[in-house]
Every structure is written in structure tokens, then in C-alpha cells.
Amino acid sequence: MVVDPSTLDLSLTALFAGWAMTDEVQRRLAAQGFGDLRFNDGIVLQHVLAAPLSITALAERMGVTQQAASKAVADLERRGLVRREPGPADARTKLLHPTGHALAAVEATRVLRRELQEELVAEYGAERVDDARALLAAVIGRYGGDDAIRARRVRPPR
């Protein structure tokens, strides 16, 4: 069965539009030499960008087990996106810091997302893009997602 995207309900349209734009960002990141990045890396990195965290604090912020956070961190560390350093108050506590590679990837992603938005404005007009963003932001707020965004606790639904 073939589905016309214009017949989808708003939730699926918004979801699939976000996926399509994210796929395009990933494609462009790979072309810039960041092919090792995954979308889910950002879910973890968003927490260590603001301030260094222990794995325990990271797990708490993400709402996952310490084992799950440790596994994610080990993968990010292996790929050169985070490093562990002794905490200033207690050297036994290791704090997570983004590496230069991670910071460059975050900046490249921000630039690419701005570029995508500029392309949409050029194609569809600023008013339509602003209206779409305002509507989707209102929907996020209506269902309580705005607090998660402000607290950098955004993650896919369960």
C-alpha cells in the first residue's frame, strides 16, 4: 500500500519530517568527515556539553541505569567523543568531558541545521517556516515536552 505523505496525521508528519531533516544533517556531516557520528550520540553529549558529569549523574539525568550510561559512555570514549578526567573534589570520581572532536561535531551540526532552515525559508518563505515552527512548538508545550527540552532531557519516547 502506497501512502501519500500529505495524508498523514500531524504527529506522523512532524516525526517523519524531523527524521528526513536529521537524515540530511547526518549525510552532510559524513561529507564533512563526521561519518562516525550517530544521532543518539547527541542524546548523551547534550548533557556533558553544559558541564562535566559523572556517569552516575549522567544516568540520573538521562533516566537510565548506570550500566546503560556506562555502556554509552564507553562507546563515545572509544570513538573519541568524550574523555574521563578526575574530579577536582575527589580524584576517584571521573568526570566526562566532550573532546575537541565532539565540540567540532556539535558546531558542525548546528551550522547544518541553520543551513537546512535557511534552505526551507528560501523555498517556502519565512512566514510558512515560522508558522510551522510555532505550531510544532505549541504542540510540544501542550503535551509537556517543553520542560524536557529546557532541561536537556530530550530522548525518544519509550
Short mmCIF file of C-alpha atoms in Angstrom, two decimals:
data_model
loop_
_atom_site.label_atom_id
_atom_site.label_comp_id
_atom_site.label_asym_id
_atom_site.label_seq_id
_atom_site.Cartn_x
_atom_site.Cartn_y
_atom_site.Cartn_z
CA MET A 1 0.00 0.00 0.00
CA VAL A 2 1.42 3.38 -1.02
CA VAL A 3 0.95 6.21 1.48
CA ASP A 4 0.89 9.83 0.40
CA PRO A 5 2.78 11.93 2.99
CA SER A 6 0.19 14.71 2.68
CA THR A 7 -2.47 12.35 4.10
CA LEU A 8 -0.61 11.56 7.34
CA ASP A 9 -1.78 12.96 10.65
CA LEU A 10 0.22 15.79 12.21
CA SER A 11 2.17 13.60 14.64
CA LEU A 12 3.49 11.32 11.90
CA THR A 13 4.10 14.21 9.52
CA ALA A 14 6.15 16.04 12.17
CA LEU A 15 8.03 12.87 13.12
CA PHE A 16 8.88 11.91 9.54
CA ALA A 17 9.82 15.50 8.63
CA GLY A 18 12.20 15.52 11.60
CA TRP A 19 13.67 12.19 10.55
CA ALA A 20 14.12 13.38 6.97
CA MET A 21 15.90 16.53 8.11
CA THR A 22 18.03 14.57 10.59
CA ASP A 23 19.00 12.11 7.86
CA GLU A 24 20.05 15.04 5.70
CA VAL A 25 22.13 16.51 8.53
CA GLN A 26 23.78 13.09 9.04
CA ARG A 27 24.52 12.84 5.31
CA ARG A 28 26.10 16.30 5.27
CA LEU A 29 28.06 15.60 8.46
CA ALA A 30 29.50 12.47 6.85
CA ALA A 31 30.52 14.53 3.82
CA GLN A 32 32.41 16.86 6.20
CA GLY A 33 34.32 13.99 7.79
CA PHE A 34 31.98 13.26 10.70
CA GLY A 35 30.76 9.93 9.38
CA ASP A 36 31.37 8.29 12.75
CA LEU A 37 28.56 10.25 14.40
CA ARG A 38 25.18 8.80 15.24
CA PHE A 39 22.00 10.65 16.10
CA ASN A 40 21.91 9.05 19.56
CA ASP A 41 25.36 10.44 20.35
CA GLY A 42 23.69 13.82 20.71
CA ILE A 43 21.33 12.47 23.35
CA VAL A 44 24.32 11.78 25.59
CA LEU A 45 26.52 14.69 24.52
CA GLN A 46 23.83 17.28 25.26
CA HIS A 47 24.36 16.55 28.95
CA VAL A 48 28.15 16.85 29.06
CA LEU A 49 28.20 20.00 26.95
CA ALA A 50 26.77 22.10 29.77
CA ALA A 51 29.14 20.83 32.46
CA PRO A 52 31.29 17.81 33.23
CA LEU A 53 29.29 14.96 34.75
CA SER A 54 29.99 11.68 36.44
CA ILE A 55 28.47 8.56 34.90
CA THR A 56 26.12 8.36 37.89
CA ALA A 57 24.90 11.92 37.30
CA LEU A 58 24.61 11.26 33.57
CA ALA A 59 22.49 8.15 34.19
CA GLU A 60 20.25 10.11 36.53
CA ARG A 61 19.79 12.97 34.06
CA MET A 62 19.05 10.58 31.22
CA GLY A 63 16.70 8.44 33.30
CA VAL A 64 18.62 5.24 32.56
CA THR A 65 20.57 2.73 34.62
CA GLN A 66 24.19 3.39 35.46
CA GLN A 67 25.06 0.31 33.39
CA ALA A 68 23.30 1.76 30.31
CA ALA A 69 25.05 5.11 30.77
CA SER A 70 28.43 3.37 31.22
CA LYS A 71 27.90 1.40 28.01
CA ALA A 72 27.02 4.55 26.05
CA VAL A 73 29.99 6.44 27.50
CA ALA A 74 32.41 3.59 26.71
CA ASP A 75 31.27 3.72 23.09
CA LEU A 76 31.62 7.52 22.92
CA GLU A 77 35.03 7.31 24.58
CA ARG A 78 36.19 4.61 22.15
CA ARG A 79 35.15 6.83 19.24
CA GLY A 80 36.92 9.88 20.68
CA LEU A 81 33.85 11.93 21.60
CA VAL A 82 34.25 12.04 25.39
CA ARG A 83 37.12 11.69 27.83
CA ARG A 84 37.18 10.97 31.54
CA GLU A 85 39.15 13.17 33.92
CA PRO A 86 39.50 13.07 37.70
CA GLY A 87 37.04 15.31 39.52
CA PRO A 88 38.51 18.36 41.28
CA ALA A 89 36.98 17.45 44.66
CA ASP A 90 37.69 13.71 44.52
CA ALA A 91 40.15 12.17 42.06
CA ARG A 92 38.35 8.83 42.38
CA THR A 93 35.32 10.36 40.67
CA LYS A 94 35.80 10.56 36.93
CA LEU A 95 34.01 13.37 35.13
CA LEU A 96 33.02 13.22 31.48
CA HIS A 97 34.17 15.98 29.15
CA PRO A 98 33.46 16.42 25.44
CA THR A 99 36.56 16.13 23.26
CA GLY A 100 37.58 18.60 20.60
CA HIS A 101 36.14 16.22 18.01
CA ALA A 102 32.78 16.22 19.81
CA LEU A 103 32.74 20.02 20.08
CA ALA A 104 33.57 20.34 16.37
CA ALA A 105 30.79 17.88 15.54
CA VAL A 106 28.28 19.81 17.66
CA GLU A 107 29.23 23.08 15.96
CA ALA A 108 29.06 21.48 12.50
CA THR A 109 25.62 20.09 13.34
CA ARG A 110 24.39 23.49 14.50
CA VAL A 111 25.62 25.10 11.29
CA LEU A 112 23.99 22.42 9.15
CA ARG A 113 20.66 22.74 10.95
CA ARG A 114 20.75 26.52 10.37
CA GLU A 115 21.55 25.89 6.70
CA LEU A 116 18.61 23.50 6.36
CA GLN A 117 16.32 26.08 7.88
CA GLU A 118 17.64 28.76 5.54
CA GLU A 119 17.01 26.44 2.59
CA LEU A 120 13.43 25.89 3.76
CA VAL A 121 12.91 29.64 4.16
CA ALA A 122 14.26 30.22 0.66
CA GLU A 123 11.96 27.56 -0.79
CA TYR A 124 8.76 28.04 1.25
CA GLY A 125 9.09 31.54 2.71
CA ALA A 126 9.90 32.77 6.19
CA GLU A 127 6.26 33.08 7.24
CA ARG A 128 5.41 29.44 6.46
CA VAL A 129 8.54 28.18 8.20
CA ASP A 130 7.90 30.38 11.24
CA ASP A 131 4.24 29.28 11.35
CA ALA A 132 5.23 25.61 11.15
CA ARG A 133 7.80 26.00 13.91
CA ALA A 134 5.33 27.93 16.10
CA LEU A 135 2.66 25.28 15.64
CA LEU A 136 5.03 22.42 16.43
CA ALA A 137 6.43 24.30 19.47
CA ALA A 138 2.87 24.82 20.73
CA VAL A 139 2.14 21.10 20.29
CA ILE A 140 5.32 20.26 22.21
CA GLY A 141 4.18 22.54 25.03
CA ARG A 142 0.63 21.18 25.01
CA TYR A 143 1.90 17.68 25.72
CA GLY A 144 4.54 18.66 28.27
CA GLY A 145 7.66 18.28 26.14
CA ASP A 146 8.91 21.82 26.62
CA ASP A 147 10.26 21.09 30.11
CA ALA A 148 12.35 18.22 28.75
CA ILE A 149 13.79 20.48 26.06
CA ARG A 150 14.68 23.22 28.54
CA ALA A 151 16.34 20.69 30.87
CA ARG A 152 18.21 18.95 28.01
CA ARG A 153 16.43 15.71 28.82
CA VAL A 154 15.07 15.03 25.38
CA ARG A 155 15.05 11.43 24.30
CA PRO A 156 12.91 9.23 22.09
CA PRO A 157 9.64 8.00 23.58
CA ARG A 158 9.62 4.65 25.32
#
